[in-house]
Amino acid sequence: MTKDKGTYYISTPIYYPSSNLHIGHTYCTVMADAMARFKRLQGYDVMFLTGTDEHGQKIQTLADERGITPQQYVDEIVAGIKELWKTMEISYDDFIRTTEERHIKRVTELFNRMYEKGDIYKGEYEGWYCTPCESFWTEAQLVDGKCPDCGRPVQKAKEEAYFFKMSKYADKLIDLLKNNPEFLEPESRRNEMIAFIEQGLEDLCISRSTFDWGIPVPVDPKHIMYVWIDALSNYITALGWPDDPEKYNKYWPADVHLVGKEIVRFHSLIWPAMLMSADLPLPKQVRGHGWLLLGGEKVSKSKAAKGNDVIDPVVLIDRYGIDALKYFLLREYTFGQDGVFTNEVMLKRMNYDLANDLGNLVSRTVSMIEKYNGGFVPELTEAGKCTDEVDFDAQLKEIAIGAAAKVEAQMNEFKFNMALEEIWVLVRRANKYIDETMPWALAKDEALKARLDNVLHNLAEAIRIISILIYPFMHTTSDAIRKQMGLWYADVVWEDAFTFEMMNGEQVKKGNAIFPRLDIEKELEELYAMNAKPEDENIPLELKDEIEYDDFDKLDLRVGTIIEAEKHPKADRLLVFQVKMGTEKRQIVSGVAEHFKPEECIGKKVIVLANLKARKLRGLESKGMILFADNEVDGKETLEFVSTIAEDGNPVA
Ligand code: MSP
């Protein structure tokens, strides 16, 4: 029987239900699930929490665009997220939604406690405001002085808002990070956070009043809480704090909050400061993982539509199965570091490690037991002992019974890839054992039957141990292997992985290959074809606000020819053009130096907005505007001249 080891509370971030989740989100949840299953198998009473972070301006805007309420919007996406976790057999114990009443009332209580402590005050938020986006930005966030989201002009604005005295907790946070290094892993993240605080920690604006999709500030309901205050609280509201504290008392403080690297700051500074303010214990650990990258960039919702690699977990599971995908995510990437995601790397892992190494080991062993011993796992006998110079049996046994402790040690460090590697050392050793002992040769000589029996027994034992070790990562495969090995009757017990001689007379039964071999080239072709956007697909473009015909009629558009082009002497981003339009020659300055070399512009026929008011750009007059248009080539944003001559030199129809 597995010993009771106490409690273990692990959480994932709660995901924004702004659109369907992709492989990047799946990565974090798969790690948390493997850890939860591992701890359960070891005898811990596990609480595994996940959920969705449903408030905020972004969701409100998306819902407005679709003409539905934010609640309707999130309900739809959250149903999809829950469906995904169900498909992936994610073993969460609770799923918290920040729109649930249980969460709202408890966050309100937490806010009140912080307020009563004197840590929340009313002040003025000063920044740049983008009216169409209803967003405040700091000077540093602006791009060319404009809204970083939509590129439109911003106005200086002030908004009354509530602030949390983060600065008051700066010293305590430094102490926490420096004196409890295990609080934040990996170390590189910890150093970043210490440096961040040492630059000076400012009070945090924790309310908004420009939109209303959020939880009202209890002391002033025209304001809503900043979405991160709302979201971070989920880790205790889901446990019932403070009104239904049974689970809270049992599981808090959390053993680990698993989070992506870009949200480590929220979890290791804001969250502990909130808890300090409310006089509540801090989580034991925050662990920041790296990102899955697609072509050098973070896999993201917008990226999902571009490129060739399929990143939709539902499609990948459908083709390759849950366990193959989970194995790949856990085996391929090193916790804490970024890793490149490609379908090719994924398929190779699936083929080499799963179909070849593990799949072959099981199918060869089962076949041999069927063929040489009527389908029953033979007993171990003295007569069958290894008499070779090298004791292959002892070597296999040593690796087999030593693996579990190694897996434990790696898992305690969140080194999922190394834990799996330890298991595969055994898988590969067992395959090698078959080559070394050559059961097919032993079978030819009746006098060697006892030796053959021991070999088959040892292989069965190794596979039994493997089936326990892989259970937290691939329980379905573990079950399938145990069924083939005749172990269907026995529970998977972690301690059994430390013992070798347990099997005796089980009846094996050959089943389907646990992982079919994939034709990688064919698979890649099919995956890429699936993701390629058909030329005639009709997806509406994201555009600026609609305009009236009268607005358009004000534009005087003329054809011109660029006769000279040079770099602006004082600004790297600007090019200075001399453009001939009929009888007139004029100078136009454009911010396109990063897209075009001056010499390639000369001779181009262009469309000029001729009646635009002249203005000076870095000291040089610009009269009118040459028209350019955004384009996308091979997934890259490019700029094109709006031209009357097509690439092939013919006039555009
Ligand atoms: N709602 C917040 C979290 C609040 S927790 C109190 C949020 N949501 S998110 O949906 O944008 O991201 C959730 C998690 O997914 C983050 O930890 C993020 O790092 C992770 N990932 C999103 N894209 C990812 C990759 N491409 N690779 C790995 N993880 C990625 O942030």
mmCIF file of C-alpha atoms in Angstrom, residues 237-466:
data_model
loop_
_atom_site.group_PDB
_atom_site.id
_atom_site.type_symbol
_atom_site.label_atom_id
_atom_site.label_comp_id
_atom_site.label_asym_id
_atom_site.label_seq_id
_atom_site.Cartn_x
_atom_site.Cartn_y
_atom_site.Cartn_z
ATOM 1 C CA THR A 237 -10.879 31.647 -3.517
ATOM 2 C CA ALA A 238 -11.087 28.196 -5.117
ATOM 3 C CA LEU A 239 -10.127 26.708 -1.752
ATOM 4 C CA GLY A 240 -13.059 28.442 -0.083
ATOM 5 C CA TRP A 241 -11.154 31.165 1.735
ATOM 6 C CA PRO A 242 -12.419 32.667 4.008
ATOM 7 C CA ASP A 243 -16.020 31.544 4.439
ATOM 8 C CA ASP A 244 -15.668 27.810 3.736
ATOM 9 C CA PRO A 245 -12.130 27.212 4.928
ATOM 10 C CA GLU A 246 -11.933 23.433 5.086
ATOM 11 C CA LYS A 247 -9.947 23.048 1.869
ATOM 12 C CA TYR A 248 -8.077 26.258 2.504
ATOM 13 C CA ASN A 249 -6.851 24.972 5.842
ATOM 14 C CA LYS A 250 -5.954 21.666 4.304
ATOM 15 C CA TYR A 251 -4.086 22.788 1.189
ATOM 16 C CA TRP A 252 -2.913 26.367 1.669
ATOM 17 C CA PRO A 253 -0.114 27.421 1.323
ATOM 18 C CA ALA A 254 0.212 26.005 -2.188
ATOM 19 C CA ASP A 255 3.229 23.845 -2.883
ATOM 20 C CA VAL A 256 3.713 25.342 -6.303
ATOM 21 C CA HIS A 257 2.226 27.816 -8.735
ATOM 22 C CA LEU A 258 3.357 26.748 -12.191
ATOM 23 C CA VAL A 259 3.473 29.777 -14.514
ATOM 24 C CA GLY A 260 4.955 30.969 -17.802
ATOM 25 C CA LYS A 261 7.999 33.198 -17.586
ATOM 26 C CA GLU A 262 6.188 36.400 -18.584
ATOM 27 C CA ILE A 263 3.836 36.168 -15.616
ATOM 28 C CA VAL A 264 6.433 35.295 -12.998
ATOM 29 C CA ARG A 265 6.494 38.957 -11.945
ATOM 30 C CA PHE A 266 2.792 38.933 -11.071
ATOM 31 C CA HIS A 267 3.137 35.730 -9.077
ATOM 32 C CA SER A 268 6.350 36.454 -7.256
ATOM 33 C CA LEU A 269 5.809 40.139 -6.445
ATOM 34 C CA ILE A 270 2.168 41.231 -6.639
ATOM 35 C CA TRP A 271 0.632 38.019 -5.300
ATOM 36 C CA PRO A 272 2.906 37.715 -2.244
ATOM 37 C CA ALA A 273 2.456 41.439 -1.523
ATOM 38 C CA MET A 274 -1.334 40.999 -1.623
ATOM 39 C CA LEU A 275 -1.082 38.063 0.772
ATOM 40 C CA MET A 276 1.276 39.957 3.074
ATOM 41 C CA SER A 277 -1.217 42.792 3.153
ATOM 42 C CA ALA A 278 -4.060 40.413 4.057
ATOM 43 C CA ASP A 279 -1.846 38.646 6.644
ATOM 44 C CA LEU A 280 -2.082 35.314 4.860
ATOM 45 C CA PRO A 281 0.689 32.758 4.356
ATOM 46 C CA LEU A 282 2.615 32.839 1.077
ATOM 47 C CA PRO A 283 2.750 29.996 -1.443
ATOM 48 C CA LYS A 284 5.804 27.807 -1.000
ATOM 49 C CA GLN A 285 6.972 28.138 -4.564
ATOM 50 C CA VAL A 286 6.494 29.807 -7.929
ATOM 51 C CA ARG A 287 8.074 28.017 -10.895
ATOM 52 C CA GLY A 288 8.494 29.813 -14.190
ATOM 53 C CA HIS A 289 8.621 27.746 -17.358
ATOM 54 C CA GLY A 290 9.823 28.832 -20.795
ATOM 55 C CA TRP A 291 7.833 29.299 -23.966
ATOM 56 C CA LEU A 292 7.233 27.077 -26.923
ATOM 57 C CA LEU A 293 8.431 28.989 -29.939
ATOM 58 C CA LEU A 294 7.278 28.831 -33.511
ATOM 59 C CA GLY A 295 9.874 30.117 -35.941
ATOM 60 C CA GLY A 296 11.646 32.077 -33.200
ATOM 61 C CA GLU A 297 8.505 33.675 -31.775
ATOM 62 C CA LYS A 298 6.252 32.662 -28.897
ATOM 63 C CA VAL A 299 3.439 30.414 -30.052
ATOM 64 C CA SER A 300 0.455 32.678 -29.668
ATOM 65 C CA LYS A 301 -3.134 33.012 -30.667
ATOM 66 C CA SER A 302 -2.358 35.248 -33.636
ATOM 67 C CA LYS A 303 0.575 33.098 -34.715
ATOM 68 C CA ALA A 304 -1.746 30.129 -34.731
ATOM 69 C CA ALA A 305 -3.196 31.285 -38.001
ATOM 70 C CA LYS A 306 0.169 31.577 -39.730
ATOM 71 C CA GLY A 307 2.955 29.227 -40.702
ATOM 72 C CA ASN A 308 2.848 25.580 -41.596
ATOM 73 C CA ASP A 309 3.156 23.709 -38.336
ATOM 74 C CA VAL A 310 -0.087 22.520 -36.831
ATOM 75 C CA ILE A 311 -0.297 23.750 -33.227
ATOM 76 C CA ASP A 312 -3.906 22.939 -32.439
ATOM 77 C CA PRO A 313 -3.751 20.276 -29.704
ATOM 78 C CA VAL A 314 -7.102 18.844 -30.746
ATOM 79 C CA VAL A 315 -5.834 18.059 -34.254
ATOM 80 C CA LEU A 316 -2.578 16.603 -32.946
ATOM 81 C CA ILE A 317 -4.338 14.405 -30.394
ATOM 82 C CA ASP A 318 -6.769 13.248 -32.986
ATOM 83 C CA ARG A 319 -3.941 12.009 -35.203
ATOM 84 C CA TYR A 320 -1.366 10.806 -32.695
ATOM 85 C CA GLY A 321 -3.182 10.292 -29.407
ATOM 86 C CA ILE A 322 -2.996 12.022 -26.045
ATOM 87 C CA ASP A 323 -0.073 10.072 -24.701
ATOM 88 C CA ALA A 324 2.183 10.664 -27.692
ATOM 89 C CA LEU A 325 1.557 14.401 -27.509
ATOM 90 C CA LYS A 326 2.029 14.535 -23.739
ATOM 91 C CA TYR A 327 5.192 12.469 -23.975
ATOM 92 C CA PHE A 328 6.599 14.775 -26.629
ATOM 93 C CA LEU A 329 5.870 17.964 -24.662
ATOM 94 C CA LEU A 330 7.359 16.592 -21.468
ATOM 95 C CA ARG A 331 10.357 14.884 -23.049
ATOM 96 C CA GLU A 332 11.434 17.449 -25.603
ATOM 97 C CA TYR A 333 11.603 20.659 -23.603
ATOM 98 C CA THR A 334 13.752 21.661 -20.664
ATOM 99 C CA PHE A 335 11.765 23.283 -17.893
ATOM 100 C CA GLY A 336 12.552 26.971 -17.592
ATOM 101 C CA GLN A 337 13.954 27.314 -21.104
ATOM 102 C CA ASP A 338 12.274 28.238 -24.348
ATOM 103 C CA GLY A 339 12.035 25.505 -26.955
ATOM 104 C CA VAL A 340 11.192 25.464 -30.626
ATOM 105 C CA PHE A 341 8.036 23.623 -31.598
ATOM 106 C CA THR A 342 7.913 21.914 -34.966
ATOM 107 C CA ASN A 343 5.814 19.042 -36.208
ATOM 108 C CA GLU A 344 8.926 17.348 -37.515
ATOM 109 C CA VAL A 345 10.692 17.216 -34.141
ATOM 110 C CA MET A 346 7.453 15.993 -32.613
ATOM 111 C CA LEU A 347 6.991 13.176 -35.117
ATOM 112 C CA LYS A 348 10.583 12.043 -34.768
ATOM 113 C CA ARG A 349 10.258 11.787 -30.994
ATOM 114 C CA MET A 350 7.054 9.833 -31.373
ATOM 115 C CA ASN A 351 8.665 7.426 -33.802
ATOM 116 C CA TYR A 352 12.031 6.907 -32.174
ATOM 117 C CA ASP A 353 11.125 6.847 -28.503
ATOM 118 C CA LEU A 354 7.585 5.545 -28.544
ATOM 119 C CA ALA A 355 7.106 3.339 -31.603
ATOM 120 C CA ASN A 356 10.685 2.051 -31.808
ATOM 121 C CA ASP A 357 12.003 1.909 -28.257
ATOM 122 C CA LEU A 358 8.978 1.336 -26.059
ATOM 123 C CA GLY A 359 6.599 -0.165 -28.605
ATOM 124 C CA ASN A 360 9.138 -2.679 -29.871
ATOM 125 C CA LEU A 361 10.197 -3.739 -26.402
ATOM 126 C CA VAL A 362 6.650 -4.599 -25.435
ATOM 127 C CA SER A 363 5.675 -6.294 -28.682
ATOM 128 C CA ARG A 364 8.891 -8.326 -28.929
ATOM 129 C CA THR A 365 8.614 -9.489 -25.331
ATOM 130 C CA VAL A 366 4.945 -10.418 -25.542
ATOM 131 C CA SER A 367 5.526 -12.273 -28.822
ATOM 132 C CA MET A 368 8.424 -14.244 -27.377
ATOM 133 C CA ILE A 369 6.530 -15.192 -24.235
ATOM 134 C CA GLU A 370 3.677 -16.381 -26.453
ATOM 135 C CA LYS A 371 5.958 -18.254 -28.768
ATOM 136 C CA TYR A 372 8.389 -19.800 -26.311
ATOM 137 C CA ASN A 373 6.284 -20.285 -23.186
ATOM 138 C CA GLY A 374 2.679 -20.667 -24.262
ATOM 139 C CA GLY A 375 1.863 -17.063 -23.319
ATOM 140 C CA PHE A 376 2.715 -17.307 -19.617
ATOM 141 C CA VAL A 377 5.411 -15.307 -17.808
ATOM 142 C CA PRO A 378 7.887 -17.971 -16.703
ATOM 143 C CA GLU A 379 9.082 -18.413 -13.152
ATOM 144 C CA LEU A 380 12.615 -17.436 -12.225
ATOM 145 C CA THR A 381 14.857 -20.399 -11.394
ATOM 146 C CA GLU A 382 18.403 -20.990 -10.201
ATOM 147 C CA ALA A 383 18.957 -23.211 -13.203
ATOM 148 C CA GLY A 384 18.285 -20.322 -15.546
ATOM 149 C CA LYS A 385 20.865 -17.966 -14.076
ATOM 150 C CA CYS A 386 23.081 -15.990 -16.376
ATOM 151 C CA THR A 387 26.393 -17.752 -16.884
ATOM 152 C CA ASP A 388 27.876 -15.263 -19.328
ATOM 153 C CA GLU A 389 31.014 -13.425 -18.379
ATOM 154 C CA VAL A 390 29.031 -10.259 -17.999
ATOM 155 C CA ASP A 391 25.950 -10.761 -15.828
ATOM 156 C CA PHE A 392 23.345 -9.190 -18.141
ATOM 157 C CA ASP A 393 20.547 -10.105 -15.717
ATOM 158 C CA ALA A 394 22.193 -8.252 -12.843
ATOM 159 C CA GLN A 395 22.801 -5.213 -15.044
ATOM 160 C CA LEU A 396 19.190 -5.056 -16.197
ATOM 161 C CA LYS A 397 17.885 -5.572 -12.671
ATOM 162 C CA GLU A 398 20.094 -2.867 -11.222
ATOM 163 C CA ILE A 399 18.905 -0.293 -13.739
ATOM 164 C CA ALA A 400 15.284 -1.403 -13.387
ATOM 165 C CA ILE A 401 15.034 -1.147 -9.607
ATOM 166 C CA GLY A 402 17.171 1.990 -9.483
ATOM 167 C CA ALA A 403 15.068 3.955 -11.960
ATOM 168 C CA ALA A 404 12.209 4.982 -9.665
ATOM 169 C CA ALA A 405 14.472 6.855 -7.244
ATOM 170 C CA LYS A 406 16.097 8.661 -10.163
ATOM 171 C CA VAL A 407 12.720 9.605 -11.591
ATOM 172 C CA GLU A 408 11.683 10.925 -8.177
ATOM 173 C CA ALA A 409 14.796 13.058 -7.891
ATOM 174 C CA GLN A 410 14.259 14.591 -11.341
ATOM 175 C CA MET A 411 10.579 15.196 -10.729
ATOM 176 C CA ASN A 412 11.317 16.979 -7.477
ATOM 177 C CA GLU A 413 13.285 19.457 -9.590
ATOM 178 C CA PHE A 414 10.532 19.666 -12.236
ATOM 179 C CA LYS A 415 12.885 18.084 -14.741
ATOM 180 C CA PHE A 416 10.206 16.200 -16.623
ATOM 181 C CA ASN A 417 12.477 15.571 -19.594
ATOM 182 C CA MET A 418 15.184 14.053 -17.417
ATOM 183 C CA ALA A 419 12.671 11.937 -15.509
ATOM 184 C CA LEU A 420 11.510 10.465 -18.811
ATOM 185 C CA GLU A 421 15.091 10.043 -19.944
ATOM 186 C CA GLU A 422 15.756 7.958 -16.810
ATOM 187 C CA ILE A 423 12.858 5.721 -17.781
ATOM 188 C CA TRP A 424 14.144 5.449 -21.337
ATOM 189 C CA VAL A 425 17.572 4.399 -20.065
ATOM 190 C CA LEU A 426 15.754 1.350 -18.778
ATOM 191 C CA VAL A 427 13.681 0.924 -21.960
ATOM 192 C CA ARG A 428 16.808 0.981 -24.096
ATOM 193 C CA ARG A 429 18.684 -1.285 -21.678
ATOM 194 C CA ALA A 430 15.892 -3.844 -21.872
ATOM 195 C CA ASN A 431 15.988 -3.757 -25.677
ATOM 196 C CA LYS A 432 19.723 -4.261 -25.540
ATOM 197 C CA TYR A 433 19.201 -7.157 -23.139
ATOM 198 C CA ILE A 434 17.172 -8.914 -25.820
ATOM 199 C CA ASP A 435 20.017 -8.481 -28.297
ATOM 200 C CA GLU A 436 22.556 -9.684 -25.725
ATOM 201 C CA THR A 437 20.668 -12.763 -24.550
ATOM 202 C CA MET A 438 19.221 -13.683 -27.967
ATOM 203 C CA PRO A 439 16.147 -15.615 -26.794
ATOM 204 C CA TRP A 440 15.545 -16.924 -30.337
ATOM 205 C CA ALA A 441 18.915 -18.700 -30.179
ATOM 206 C CA LEU A 442 18.197 -20.083 -26.680
ATOM 207 C CA ALA A 443 14.870 -21.409 -27.957
ATOM 208 C CA LYS A 444 16.633 -23.641 -30.426
ATOM 209 C CA ASP A 445 18.155 -25.794 -27.689
ATOM 210 C CA GLU A 446 15.806 -27.525 -25.237
ATOM 211 C CA ALA A 447 18.698 -27.736 -22.733
ATOM 212 C CA LEU A 448 18.655 -23.933 -22.508
ATOM 213 C CA LYS A 449 14.946 -23.641 -21.669
ATOM 214 C CA ALA A 450 15.588 -22.607 -18.036
ATOM 215 C CA ARG A 451 17.881 -19.830 -19.227
ATOM 216 C CA LEU A 452 15.309 -18.733 -21.780
ATOM 217 C CA ASP A 453 12.654 -18.658 -19.052
ATOM 218 C CA ASN A 454 14.743 -16.401 -16.873
ATOM 219 C CA VAL A 455 15.400 -14.041 -19.772
ATOM 220 C CA LEU A 456 11.685 -13.781 -20.534
ATOM 221 C CA HIS A 457 10.902 -13.320 -16.854
ATOM 222 C CA ASN A 458 13.421 -10.514 -16.516
ATOM 223 C CA LEU A 459 12.025 -8.728 -19.546
ATOM 224 C CA ALA A 460 8.518 -8.997 -18.139
ATOM 225 C CA GLU A 461 9.734 -7.539 -14.837
ATOM 226 C CA ALA A 462 11.450 -4.652 -16.591
ATOM 227 C CA ILE A 463 8.284 -3.884 -18.537
ATOM 228 C CA ARG A 464 6.192 -4.098 -15.369
ATOM 229 C CA ILE A 465 8.455 -1.500 -13.753
ATOM 230 C CA ILE A 466 8.333 0.681 -16.864
#
